[in-house]
C-alpha cells in the first residue's frame, strides 16, 4: 500500500507540474505512469494465475549442527518472467512449541521452472515439518501482489551427528577398565577376542582396530579383524512409551544417545539391529555403517510422536502409516519376524527416559542435558 | 531457545554485468545530462559531456565485466585523474560555478560559459552512478536524483525534453524492476541460478511496458492536453479557495503590484457594491493601485506627492511667475480632480451631467480607496462607503478656450505641463529587460497610434488569455517569460507587458490594478438608481497612459477583458487610424515568432495535424522514436525467440535441415546449396569442420527418407538432427561479424 501511494504521489506530482508548466513531456510521462500502473496491476494478476510453487522433494535428510539444504521450485506457465515471489514457510518440530515462520524471495522464468535453494539450521534432531503457507507473487515494481495459500509440505529429517559412544569390551580393555573415572563402568564377562587376520585398512574401520605397529612399519594403514567380530550382531530395542508428550529438545537427546550408542556398538560388531514397535508391528533396521544409520533415523522419525503430531494437524490420514513418503529400502530392514540366528546375540534396550538396559538390568541412565559430556568423557564397558 | 530453527540463504557471488546494466546506466546519466542541457542559463557542448560520461561509464563497465576487482581500480584511477584536473582548473571552475549560481537564481541574465565544469560534472556523474548502482547496489539515490531533476527542471526554466524524460524513466523503472527481481537486499534473500539472466529479462520486459505506455500516452497527451490539466487546476483552485476562505483573504479587495506567477482562481466573493444614479454607458475602471517603478516582477506604488515635489524643484523654483502659490501645494490640491473640473467648467451647448457613484466595500474595511477616472471626490457616506462624481470618457471634451471664468486656467495649465514633463522622466523608466528592449529596438515607432497598435498586435499575436497559464519558473523574468516563452497569461501579465512596452517607446505609462465594472453589471433598483456587485472575478489590471487634457487614461490591452482589445476607444487616440494600423499589422506576420509553443504537438515542433517539424529538432525526435521502437522490439524479440526455442524441442529433422541451410546461407558458408545434392555431407563437413562427414551423411539420409519415404523420421533421428543443429550453431557463431550476431541470435540461430 505504501508503495502504491508513493507511486501515485509521484504520478500526481508529475501531473501537477505538467499542468503548472504545461510541459508536454511531463504530461506524456504522467499518462505513461498511469498506464504502467494499470498494466502492472494486470501483470500481478496474470502472474498469480500462471505461477506454480512447491518443494522439489518430500524428504530431505540433514544433520544436526550443519546447514540442511532444501530446494523449492517455481514454475511459470505464462510468457513473462516473474521478478519476485515471496514464499512463506512454517518450520516446526510438531510439538507445537518450536516453530518458525520465514519468508523466501525468488523469481521464476520458464516452464521448466527455477529452483530456489535455502538452508535450514535446526538445533534439534528429529523430523522438521516445512510447510508452504503462502505464495505471494508481485509485479515488477512490487506495487501489487496477490497471494494464495500453499498446500505443499516437506519433511526435513535431521540426523544426530555421527559421534560414537566409547564402548569397550572388557576382554579388550584389560587393566584399563579402571580408567572409566567416576562414570559407572559396565562389564560383560565375555571371552577375550583374538585377532583372526590383519588386512588393509578400509574406510569405516574403527580406530581401535588399526594395527599401529604394522602400519608404522609399512607406512600404510592396516586393520586387525578379531575372531568372531565379523559375524557379531547386537540387538537394540527401542521403547518409546512415555515419550509422547516430550518436547523436541528431549527427543533430540534420545536420538543423540541412540546414534552414539549404535555407532559405539558398531565398533564391536558387524551390525546393530535396531528394533522398535510401530503400532501392532515390530520393525527393525540393521545398521552396518553410515548409510544404514542415515536410513534408520528417517524411519524412526516417521513413527515418533513428534512427526505424527506434525503431520496430523491437518490430515489425520497420515496416521495410518500407509501414505508415508517412500524411503529407500535396502533389504536390511523389515518386520521382527526376520531371522535372528547366526548372530552373537546381545540384547539391549533404550527407552524414552534414556535408560540403557541389558535385559531388565539398567546399564546406564543418560542425562538429557549432560549427554554431550557423558559421551565425550565416559567410557562404557560391556 | 535451544531448539530454535534457523533458516538462511546463501548469497551467490555477484555475476558478471550484462549489457543491460550498461544500457540502463547510460540511459540514467544521459537523462541527467540532457536535463542539464535544457538549462538555458548554462552554455556548454552538451554532446561532449554526453560522450565523456558515456565513455567513462563504458570503461568502468568493461573493467567490471572482465573482473569486478578491476572496476574499482579503474574507478579509483578516474577519481584521481578527476581530482587532478579539478585542482588544475579550480580557478576557472570556481568562476563558472559562481556565475552559474547567479544565472540559475535569476540574478544574472544570459548564458554562462560552463564547458570545463560541465565536463568535470559529467565524469563525476558517471563515477557516482556506477559506484551507487553496481558496487553499492543502492538504487534509491540515483532514482531520487533523476526524479527530482526531472520534476524540478521546469522551475529552473528548463522544461524537460522527451529525450531527457524517456531515458530517465527507463532507467528508473528498469533498475527498480531489476532490484526487485534479484538484487534486492533483505533479511532473507534468495539464491537463484541464472539470476542475472532473469533480472535482465525482467528489465527488458519492463522497458517494453514503458514503451507501450509511452506510445499510448503520446497521442492522448497531444490530442487534448488542456483536458489533462483541467483537473489539476480545479484541484489547486479548490485548495486555494479553501485556504483563502479559512484565512479570510477571499473577502479582501485586490490591490497590489505583485505580478502573479501562478494561476488565478476566483471564488465569487463579493468585494465591491457600486451604486450609480444612472446606468453608465462605458466600463468604469476603479483604480486601487498605480505602479511606478518595476523590478523583479513587482510594481512599486506610484507616488504622486513625490512627483509633485520633483515638479517643484524642476519648475522655476516651484512658483509661477507673478504668483506666489507653490506648485507642489497647488498640484496636491488641484491634481486629483483636475480633469473633472476642466471638463465640468468647459462651456458647451449641452453640458454632460456627471455620474454619481457610491462605492461600498463588502468587507467593511476601507484601507484602499478605489478611484474612477475623470472624477471628483464627493465625500464619505454615513452608511459606509464613499462617493465620486465622474464623467465617462465619452463625455470628456476639455476646451481650454471655453473654460468658465470660475477657475484659474493658468494654474491648471501650469500643473498639467509641469506634471507631464515630470512623468516623462519618472514613468518611462524600465529595468534591464533585454528581450523586451530588443523587440522595441528592432521595431522603431513613433506616434501614439502606431505604438499602441504595435503593442496590441504584439500582445495578441504572441500571447493568449488564460486564467491558468501555469507557474513561471523561479529564475525567469515574468514579463519576458509571459511574452516570449509561455504565451499565456491574464490581465496582470498583459498590462505589465504593455506598460513596459509603452515606456520603452518613451510614452509615460503606469500599471493599474483594481476593478472594472461593465455597463451590463449594473441593474436597476427600486429607487431609480443602478447597482453593480463586483466580485473578485471583476478584479482587473490595465495600463494607463497619460493623455493631454485627459490625464491618466486606461488602455485595455487584455484580450478577453476588452473583448478583443478596446484600446481604439482610448482617449486622445485616432480610433480610425488605430484600427487601420491594427488591420495592417494583422495581415503582416510579426518578425519574431520565438514564442514557445504551449503544449501538445506544438511542443514537438509543429501543430497537429499539419506537423511542422523543425529541422533542428529532427534528430531528437527521431532518437526518441527510435528508442521507443527499440524498447518495444527488444522484449518482443526475446519473447519470439523464447517461443521459437520452445517449439524447437519438438521440431522434426526436416525443419531442422531447412533451418540449417538458411543459417549456413546467412553465414555465407553454403551460398549455392539447396541440400538436394548428394555431395551435401562433404560440403557441410568442409564448411563446418566440427561436423564430420558421417554425421552429415546421416542427417542427409534421415532428411531424404523423411521427405520422400513412406514414414516420418523416428524421434531419435529428429533428436540427432537437433543435436547436430546445436553444434552447428556453436561452430558458426564465433565466425560471424559483430553486426550479424544479433540477427543470428534472434532470427537464424
Coordinates of C-alpha atoms in Angstrom, one line a residue, chain B residues 222-744:
Chain B
X222 CA -1.1 15.5 -27.8
X223 CA -4.8 15.3 -28.5
X224 CA -6.0 17.5 -25.7
X225 CA -3.5 18.4 -23.1
X226 CA -5.8 21.0 -21.6
X227 CA -8.3 18.3 -20.7
X228 CA -5.4 16.6 -18.8
X229 CA -4.5 19.8 -17.0
X230 CA -8.1 20.8 -16.1
X231 CA -8.4 18.5 -13.0
X232 CA -5.1 19.9 -11.8
X233 CA -6.3 23.4 -12.0
X234 CA -9.6 22.6 -10.4
X235 CA -7.9 20.8 -7.6
X236 CA -5.5 23.7 -7.0
X237 CA -8.2 26.2 -7.3
X238 CA -10.4 24.4 -4.8
X239 CA -7.5 24.2 -2.4
X240 CA -6.6 27.8 -2.8
X241 CA -10.2 28.9 -2.4
X242 CA -10.5 26.8 0.7
X243 CA -7.3 28.3 2.2
X244 CA -8.4 31.8 1.3
X245 CA -11.7 31.2 2.9
X246 CA -10.2 29.8 6.1
X247 CA -7.7 32.7 6.2
X248 CA -10.3 35.3 5.4
X249 CA -8.3 36.6 2.4
X250 CA -11.1 36.0 -0.2
X251 CA -13.2 38.9 1.1
X252 CA -10.4 41.4 0.9
X253 CA -10.3 43.7 -2.2
X254 CA -7.5 43.2 -4.6
X255 CA -4.8 45.8 -4.9
X256 CA -1.1 45.4 -5.2
X257 CA 1.7 45.5 -7.7
X258 CA 3.0 41.9 -7.4
X259 CA 2.6 40.1 -10.7
X260 CA 1.2 36.7 -10.0
X261 CA 3.5 33.8 -11.1
X262 CA 0.7 31.3 -11.0
X263 CA -2.9 30.7 -11.9
X264 CA -5.8 32.9 -10.9
X265 CA -8.7 31.3 -9.2
X266 CA -11.8 33.4 -8.5
X267 CA -14.1 32.4 -5.7
X268 CA -17.0 34.7 -6.5
X269 CA -16.8 36.5 -3.2
X270 CA -18.4 40.0 -3.2
X271 CA -15.8 42.7 -2.9
X272 CA -17.5 46.0 -4.0
X273 CA -21.0 47.3 -4.3
X274 CA -21.4 50.2 -6.7
X275 CA -24.5 52.4 -6.8
X276 CA -24.9 54.9 -9.7
X277 CA -27.6 57.4 -10.2
X278 CA -27.9 56.3 -13.8
X279 CA -26.7 53.4 -15.8
X280 CA -23.2 54.0 -17.2
X281 CA -22.6 53.6 -20.9
X282 CA -18.9 52.7 -20.6
X283 CA -16.9 50.4 -18.4
X284 CA -15.9 52.1 -15.2
X285 CA -12.3 51.5 -14.2
X286 CA -11.8 51.7 -10.4
X287 CA -8.1 52.1 -9.7
X288 CA -6.8 50.9 -6.4
X289 CA -3.1 50.8 -7.3
X290 CA -0.9 52.6 -9.8
X291 CA 2.5 51.1 -10.5
X292 CA 5.6 53.3 -10.7
X293 CA 8.9 51.6 -10.9
X294 CA 9.1 48.0 -12.0
X295 CA 11.6 45.4 -10.7
X296 CA 11.7 41.6 -10.4
X297 CA 8.1 41.1 -11.2
X298 CA 6.7 43.7 -8.9
X299 CA 5.4 47.2 -9.4
X300 CA 6.2 49.8 -6.8
X301 CA 3.3 52.1 -5.9
X302 CA 3.3 55.3 -7.8
X303 CA 3.7 58.3 -5.5
X304 CA 2.2 61.5 -6.9
X305 CA 3.4 63.5 -3.9
X306 CA 6.9 62.7 -4.8
X307 CA 6.2 63.7 -8.4
X308 CA 4.9 67.0 -7.2
X309 CA 7.9 67.6 -5.1
X310 CA 10.2 66.9 -8.1
X311 CA 8.0 69.1 -10.3
X312 CA 8.5 72.0 -7.9
X313 CA 12.2 71.5 -7.9
X314 CA 12.3 71.4 -11.7
X315 CA 10.0 74.2 -12.4
X316 CA 11.5 77.7 -11.7
X317 CA 11.8 77.2 -8.0
X318 CA 8.3 76.0 -7.7
X319 CA 6.3 79.2 -8.2
X320 CA 4.5 80.6 -11.1
X321 CA 5.8 83.9 -12.4
X322 CA 3.8 86.7 -10.9
X323 CA 2.1 84.4 -8.5
X324 CA 3.1 83.3 -5.1
X325 CA 1.3 79.9 -5.0
X326 CA 3.5 76.9 -4.6
X327 CA 3.4 74.4 -7.5
X328 CA 3.6 71.5 -5.1
X329 CA 0.7 72.7 -3.0
X330 CA -1.3 73.6 -6.0
X331 CA -0.8 70.3 -7.6
X332 CA -1.7 68.5 -4.5
X333 CA -5.0 70.3 -4.3
X334 CA -5.8 70.5 -7.9
X335 CA -4.5 67.4 -9.4
X336 CA -6.9 64.7 -8.1
X337 CA -9.9 66.4 -9.8
X338 CA -8.2 68.5 -12.4
X339 CA -9.7 66.9 -15.5
X340 CA -13.1 66.5 -13.9
X341 CA -13.1 70.2 -13.1
X342 CA -11.8 71.2 -16.5
X343 CA -14.4 69.2 -18.2
X344 CA -17.1 70.4 -15.9
X345 CA -16.1 74.1 -16.4
X346 CA -15.9 73.8 -20.2
X347 CA -18.8 75.7 -21.6
X348 CA -20.8 73.9 -24.3
X349 CA -24.4 73.7 -25.6
X350 CA -25.3 70.5 -23.9
X351 CA -23.1 70.1 -21.0
X352 CA -22.9 66.5 -19.8
X353 CA -24.1 65.6 -16.4
X354 CA -21.6 63.8 -14.2
X355 CA -22.4 60.4 -12.9
X356 CA -22.8 60.0 -9.1
X357 CA -21.1 56.8 -8.0
X358 CA -21.3 55.3 -4.5
X359 CA -18.7 52.6 -3.6
X360 CA -19.2 50.3 -0.7
X361 CA -16.7 47.6 0.2
X362 CA -18.2 44.3 1.2
X363 CA -15.7 43.6 3.8
X364 CA -16.3 46.9 5.6
X365 CA -12.6 47.9 5.5
X366 CA -11.6 51.0 3.6
X367 CA -7.9 50.8 3.6
X368 CA -7.8 51.3 -0.2
X369 CA -10.0 53.8 -1.9
X370 CA -10.9 52.9 -5.5
X371 CA -10.8 55.9 -7.8
X372 CA -12.6 56.2 -11.1
X373 CA -11.0 58.2 -13.9
X374 CA -12.1 61.8 -14.6
X375 CA -13.7 62.0 -11.2
X376 CA -14.0 64.2 -8.1
X377 CA -14.3 63.1 -4.6
X378 CA -17.8 63.5 -3.3
X379 CA -17.3 62.6 0.3
X380 CA -17.9 59.7 2.6
X381 CA -21.4 58.4 3.3
X382 CA -23.0 57.7 6.7
X383 CA -23.9 54.1 5.9
X384 CA -20.4 53.3 4.8
X385 CA -18.7 53.8 1.5
X386 CA -17.6 56.8 -0.4
X387 CA -18.9 58.7 -3.4
X388 CA -17.5 60.1 -6.6
X389 CA -18.8 62.3 -9.3
X390 CA -17.3 61.4 -12.6
X391 CA -17.5 61.8 -16.3
X392 CA -17.5 58.9 -18.6
X393 CA -14.8 59.0 -21.2
X394 CA -17.3 59.8 -24.0
X395 CA -18.3 63.0 -22.1
X396 CA -14.8 64.3 -21.7
X397 CA -14.2 67.3 -24.0
X398 CA -11.9 69.8 -22.4
X399 CA -11.6 73.0 -24.3
X400 CA -9.2 75.5 -22.8
X401 CA -10.6 78.3 -24.8
X402 CA -14.1 77.8 -23.4
X403 CA -13.3 77.4 -19.8
X404 CA -15.5 79.1 -17.2
X405 CA -14.2 82.2 -15.6
X406 CA -14.7 80.5 -12.2
X407 CA -11.4 78.6 -12.5
X408 CA -7.9 79.9 -12.9
X409 CA -6.9 78.2 -16.2
X410 CA -3.3 79.2 -15.8
X411 CA -2.9 77.2 -12.7
X412 CA -4.4 74.1 -14.4
X413 CA -2.3 74.5 -17.4
X414 CA 0.8 75.0 -15.3
X415 CA 0.1 71.9 -13.2
X416 CA -0.6 69.8 -16.3
X417 CA 2.5 70.9 -18.2
X418 CA 4.7 70.5 -15.1
X419 CA 3.3 67.1 -14.4
X420 CA 3.6 66.0 -18.0
X421 CA 7.3 66.9 -18.0
X422 CA 8.0 65.2 -14.8
X423 CA 6.3 61.9 -15.6
X424 CA 8.2 61.8 -18.9
X425 CA 11.1 61.2 -16.7
X426 CA 9.5 59.2 -13.9
X427 CA 7.2 56.9 -15.8
X428 CA 9.4 55.9 -18.7
X429 CA 12.0 54.1 -16.6
X430 CA 12.4 50.4 -17.4
X431 CA 14.8 47.9 -15.8
X432 CA 17.1 45.6 -17.7
X433 CA 14.8 43.6 -19.9
X434 CA 17.0 42.6 -22.8
X435 CA 14.5 40.7 -24.9
X436 CA 11.7 43.3 -24.5
X437 CA 14.2 46.1 -25.2
X438 CA 15.4 44.3 -28.3
X439 CA 11.9 43.9 -29.5
X440 CA 11.3 47.6 -29.4
X441 CA 14.7 48.5 -30.9
X442 CA 14.0 46.2 -33.8
X443 CA 10.7 48.0 -34.4
X444 CA 11.3 51.7 -34.0
X445 CA 8.0 53.5 -34.0
X446 CA 6.7 57.0 -33.4
X447 CA 3.2 58.2 -32.7
X448 CA 0.9 57.1 -30.1
X449 CA -1.4 55.2 -32.5
X450 CA 1.4 53.3 -34.1
X451 CA 2.9 52.3 -30.8
X452 CA -0.4 51.3 -29.4
X453 CA -1.3 49.3 -32.5
X454 CA 2.1 47.6 -32.3
X455 CA 1.7 46.8 -28.6
X456 CA -1.7 45.4 -29.1
X457 CA -0.7 43.4 -32.1
X458 CA 2.4 42.0 -30.3
X459 CA 0.5 41.1 -27.2
X460 CA -2.4 39.4 -29.0
X461 CA -0.2 37.6 -31.5
X462 CA 2.3 36.3 -29.0
X463 CA 0.1 35.6 -26.1
X464 CA -3.3 34.2 -25.3
X465 CA -5.6 35.0 -22.5
X466 CA -5.8 32.3 -19.8
X467 CA -6.6 32.4 -16.1
X468 CA -4.5 29.2 -15.8
X469 CA -1.2 30.0 -17.5
X470 CA 0.7 27.8 -15.0
X471 CA 3.7 28.6 -13.0
X472 CA 6.5 30.8 -14.0
X473 CA 10.0 29.4 -13.3
X474 CA 11.5 30.9 -10.3
X475 CA 14.5 32.3 -12.1
X476 CA 12.6 33.7 -15.1
X477 CA 11.7 37.4 -15.6
X478 CA 7.9 37.1 -15.5
X479 CA 7.0 39.6 -18.2
X480 CA 9.6 38.3 -20.7
X481 CA 8.6 34.7 -19.9
X482 CA 5.0 35.6 -20.5
X483 CA 5.6 37.3 -23.8
X484 CA 8.4 35.2 -25.2
X485 CA 8.0 31.7 -23.8
X486 CA 4.8 30.7 -22.2
X487 CA 2.5 32.9 -24.3
X488 CA -0.3 32.5 -21.7
X489 CA -1.4 35.0 -19.1
X490 CA -4.2 37.1 -17.8
X491 CA -4.7 40.8 -17.2
X492 CA -1.7 41.4 -14.9
X493 CA 0.6 40.0 -17.5
X494 CA -0.9 41.8 -20.4
X495 CA -1.0 45.1 -18.5
X496 CA 2.6 44.7 -17.2
X497 CA 3.9 43.9 -20.7
X498 CA 2.0 46.7 -22.3
X499 CA 3.1 49.2 -19.7
X500 CA 6.8 48.3 -20.1
X501 CA 6.5 48.5 -23.9
X502 CA 4.9 51.9 -23.7
X503 CA 7.7 53.1 -21.5
X504 CA 10.3 51.6 -23.8
X505 CA 8.8 53.7 -26.6
X506 CA 9.0 56.7 -24.4
X507 CA 5.3 57.1 -23.6
X508 CA 4.7 57.6 -19.8
X509 CA 2.6 54.7 -18.7
X510 CA 1.6 53.1 -15.4
X511 CA 0.4 49.7 -14.4
X512 CA -3.0 50.0 -12.8
X513 CA -4.9 47.4 -10.7
X514 CA -8.4 47.5 -9.3
X515 CA -11.8 46.6 -10.6
X516 CA -13.7 47.2 -13.8
X517 CA -17.5 47.5 -13.8
X518 CA -19.1 46.9 -17.1
X519 CA -22.4 48.6 -18.0
X520 CA -24.2 45.3 -18.0
X521 CA -23.1 44.7 -14.4
X522 CA -25.5 47.5 -13.3
X523 CA -29.0 46.5 -12.6
X524 CA -31.9 48.9 -11.8
X525 CA -33.0 49.4 -8.2
X526 CA -36.4 50.4 -6.9
X527 CA -35.3 53.9 -6.1
X528 CA -34.2 54.5 -9.7
X529 CA -30.6 54.0 -9.1
X530 CA -28.4 51.3 -10.6
X531 CA -26.3 48.9 -8.6
X532 CA -23.5 46.6 -9.5
X533 CA -22.0 43.9 -7.3
X534 CA -18.4 43.3 -8.1
X535 CA -16.8 40.0 -7.1
X536 CA -13.2 39.0 -7.2
X537 CA -13.8 38.0 -10.8
X538 CA -14.1 41.7 -11.6
X539 CA -10.6 42.4 -10.3
X540 CA -8.6 43.6 -13.1
X541 CA -5.3 45.2 -14.2
X542 CA -4.7 47.5 -17.1
X543 CA -2.3 50.1 -18.5
X544 CA -2.8 53.8 -18.0
X545 CA -1.1 56.3 -20.2
X546 CA -1.0 60.0 -19.8
X547 CA -3.1 61.8 -22.4
X548 CA -3.1 65.6 -22.6
X549 CA -6.4 67.1 -21.5
X550 CA -7.5 63.7 -20.1
X551 CA -4.8 62.9 -17.7
X552 CA -4.2 59.3 -16.8
X553 CA -6.5 57.2 -19.0
X554 CA -7.0 53.4 -19.1
X555 CA -5.9 51.4 -22.1
X556 CA -7.4 48.0 -22.3
X557 CA -4.8 45.5 -23.6
X558 CA -6.2 42.2 -22.2
X559 CA -8.0 40.4 -25.0
X560 CA -10.7 38.7 -23.1
X561 CA -11.4 41.5 -20.7
X562 CA -11.5 44.0 -23.5
X563 CA -13.4 41.9 -26.0
X564 CA -10.5 41.7 -28.3
X565 CA -8.9 45.0 -27.3
X566 CA -10.8 48.2 -26.8
X567 CA -7.7 50.4 -26.9
X568 CA -9.1 52.0 -30.1
X569 CA -11.6 53.8 -27.8
X570 CA -8.8 55.2 -25.6
X571 CA -9.0 59.0 -25.3
X572 CA -6.7 61.0 -27.4
X573 CA -6.2 58.3 -30.0
X574 CA -7.3 58.4 -33.5
X575 CA -9.6 55.4 -33.5
X576 CA -9.9 55.0 -37.2
X577 CA -6.1 55.2 -37.7
X578 CA -5.6 52.7 -34.9
X579 CA -8.0 50.2 -36.5
X580 CA -6.3 50.6 -39.8
X581 CA -2.9 50.1 -38.3
X582 CA -4.1 47.0 -36.5
X583 CA -5.6 45.5 -39.6
X584 CA -2.4 46.2 -41.4
X585 CA -0.3 44.5 -38.7
X586 CA -2.6 41.5 -38.6
X587 CA -2.0 41.0 -42.3
X588 CA 1.8 41.1 -41.9
X589 CA 3.2 38.3 -39.8
X590 CA 5.4 39.6 -37.0
X591 CA 9.2 39.4 -37.4
X592 CA 9.6 37.4 -34.2
X593 CA 8.0 34.0 -33.8
X594 CA 10.1 32.8 -30.9
X595 CA 7.1 32.2 -28.7
X596 CA 7.4 28.9 -27.1
X597 CA 4.6 26.5 -28.1
X598 CA 2.5 25.8 -25.1
X599 CA 1.5 22.2 -25.4
X600 CA 0.7 19.2 -27.4
X601 CA 2.3 18.5 -30.7
X602 CA 3.5 22.1 -30.8
X603 CA 6.0 21.1 -28.1
X604 CA 7.5 18.7 -30.6
X605 CA 8.0 21.3 -33.2
X606 CA 4.7 21.8 -35.0
X607 CA 1.0 21.8 -34.9
X608 CA -1.4 19.0 -35.4
X609 CA -2.4 17.8 -38.0
X610 CA -0.1 19.8 -40.1
X611 CA 3.0 18.9 -38.1
X612 CA 5.7 21.3 -38.8
X613 CA 8.9 19.6 -38.0
X614 CA 11.7 21.9 -37.2
X615 CA 14.9 20.5 -38.7
X616 CA 17.0 21.3 -35.7
X617 CA 14.7 19.1 -33.5
X618 CA 14.5 16.3 -36.0
X619 CA 17.4 14.2 -34.6
X620 CA 15.9 14.5 -31.1
X621 CA 12.5 13.4 -32.3
X622 CA 14.0 10.6 -34.4
X623 CA 16.1 9.5 -31.5
X624 CA 13.2 9.4 -29.1
X625 CA 11.1 7.5 -31.6
X626 CA 13.9 5.0 -32.2
X627 CA 14.4 4.5 -28.5
X628 CA 10.7 3.7 -28.1
X629 CA 10.7 1.3 -31.0
X630 CA 13.8 -0.3 -29.6
X631 CA 12.2 -0.7 -26.2
X632 CA 9.2 -2.3 -27.8
X633 CA 11.2 -4.5 -30.1
X634 CA 13.6 -5.8 -27.5
X635 CA 11.1 -7.7 -25.4
X636 CA 9.2 -8.7 -28.5
X637 CA 12.3 -10.3 -30.0
X638 CA 13.0 -12.0 -26.7
X639 CA 9.5 -13.4 -26.5
X640 CA 9.6 -14.6 -30.1
X641 CA 13.0 -16.3 -29.5
X642 CA 11.7 -18.0 -26.4
X643 CA 8.7 -19.2 -28.2
X644 CA 10.8 -20.5 -31.0
X645 CA 13.1 -22.3 -28.6
X646 CA 10.1 -24.0 -27.0
X647 CA 8.9 -25.1 -30.4
X648 CA 12.3 -26.1 -31.3
X649 CA 12.3 -29.0 -28.8
X650 CA 9.8 -30.8 -30.9
X651 CA 11.0 -29.9 -34.4
X652 CA 11.3 -32.6 -37.0
X653 CA 14.5 -33.4 -38.8
X654 CA 13.2 -31.7 -42.0
X655 CA 12.5 -28.5 -40.2
X656 CA 16.0 -28.6 -38.6
X657 CA 17.5 -29.2 -42.0
X658 CA 15.7 -26.3 -43.5
X659 CA 16.9 -24.0 -40.8
X660 CA 20.4 -25.4 -41.0
X661 CA 20.5 -24.4 -44.7
X662 CA 19.2 -20.9 -44.0
X663 CA 21.6 -20.4 -41.2
X664 CA 24.6 -21.5 -43.4
X665 CA 23.5 -19.2 -46.2
X666 CA 23.2 -16.3 -43.8
X667 CA 26.7 -17.0 -42.5
X668 CA 27.9 -17.2 -46.1
X669 CA 29.1 -20.8 -45.8
X670 CA 26.9 -22.6 -48.3
X671 CA 25.6 -20.0 -50.6
X672 CA 24.5 -22.1 -53.5
X673 CA 23.5 -25.3 -51.9
X674 CA 19.9 -26.4 -51.7
X675 CA 20.6 -29.6 -49.8
X676 CA 19.4 -31.9 -52.5
X677 CA 22.8 -32.8 -54.0
X678 CA 24.5 -36.0 -52.8
X679 CA 27.7 -34.1 -52.1
X680 CA 25.9 -32.1 -49.3
X681 CA 27.6 -34.1 -46.5
X682 CA 31.0 -33.4 -47.8
X683 CA 30.3 -29.7 -48.4
X684 CA 28.8 -29.5 -44.9
X685 CA 31.8 -31.1 -43.4
X686 CA 34.1 -28.8 -45.3
X687 CA 32.2 -25.7 -44.3
X688 CA 31.8 -26.8 -40.7
X689 CA 34.8 -29.0 -39.6
X690 CA 33.1 -29.6 -36.3
X691 CA 30.6 -31.8 -38.1
X692 CA 32.1 -35.0 -39.5
X693 CA 31.2 -36.3 -42.9
X694 CA 29.5 -39.3 -41.4
X695 CA 27.2 -37.2 -39.3
X696 CA 26.4 -35.0 -42.3
X697 CA 25.6 -38.1 -44.3
X698 CA 23.4 -39.5 -41.6
X699 CA 21.5 -36.2 -41.4
X700 CA 21.1 -36.1 -45.2
X701 CA 19.8 -39.7 -45.3
X702 CA 17.3 -39.0 -42.5
X703 CA 16.0 -35.9 -44.2
X704 CA 15.8 -37.6 -47.6
X705 CA 13.9 -40.6 -46.0
X706 CA 11.6 -38.2 -44.2
X707 CA 10.9 -36.2 -47.3
X708 CA 10.4 -39.0 -49.8
X709 CA 9.8 -42.1 -47.7
X710 CA 6.5 -43.5 -46.6
X711 CA 7.0 -42.6 -42.9
X712 CA 8.3 -39.7 -40.9
X713 CA 11.7 -39.8 -39.2
X714 CA 12.0 -41.7 -35.9
X715 CA 12.1 -39.5 -32.7
X716 CA 15.7 -40.4 -32.1
X717 CA 16.6 -39.3 -35.6
X718 CA 14.9 -36.0 -35.0
X719 CA 16.8 -35.6 -31.8
X720 CA 20.0 -36.4 -33.6
X721 CA 19.2 -33.6 -36.1
X722 CA 18.6 -31.1 -33.3
X723 CA 21.8 -32.1 -31.6
X724 CA 23.7 -31.6 -34.8
X725 CA 22.0 -28.2 -35.3
X726 CA 23.2 -27.1 -31.8
X727 CA 26.7 -28.0 -32.7
X728 CA 26.5 -26.2 -36.0
X729 CA 25.2 -23.1 -34.3
X730 CA 28.1 -23.1 -31.8
X731 CA 30.5 -23.6 -34.7
X732 CA 29.1 -20.8 -36.8
X733 CA 28.5 -18.1 -34.2
X734 CA 32.1 -17.2 -33.4
X735 CA 33.0 -16.6 -37.0
X736 CA 30.3 -14.1 -37.6
X737 CA 30.8 -10.3 -37.8
X738 CA 29.5 -8.4 -34.8
X739 CA 26.7 -6.8 -36.7
X740 CA 25.4 -10.1 -37.8
X741 CA 25.3 -11.7 -34.4
X742 CA 22.1 -10.1 -33.1
X743 CA 20.3 -11.2 -36.2
X744 CA 21.8 -14.6 -36.0

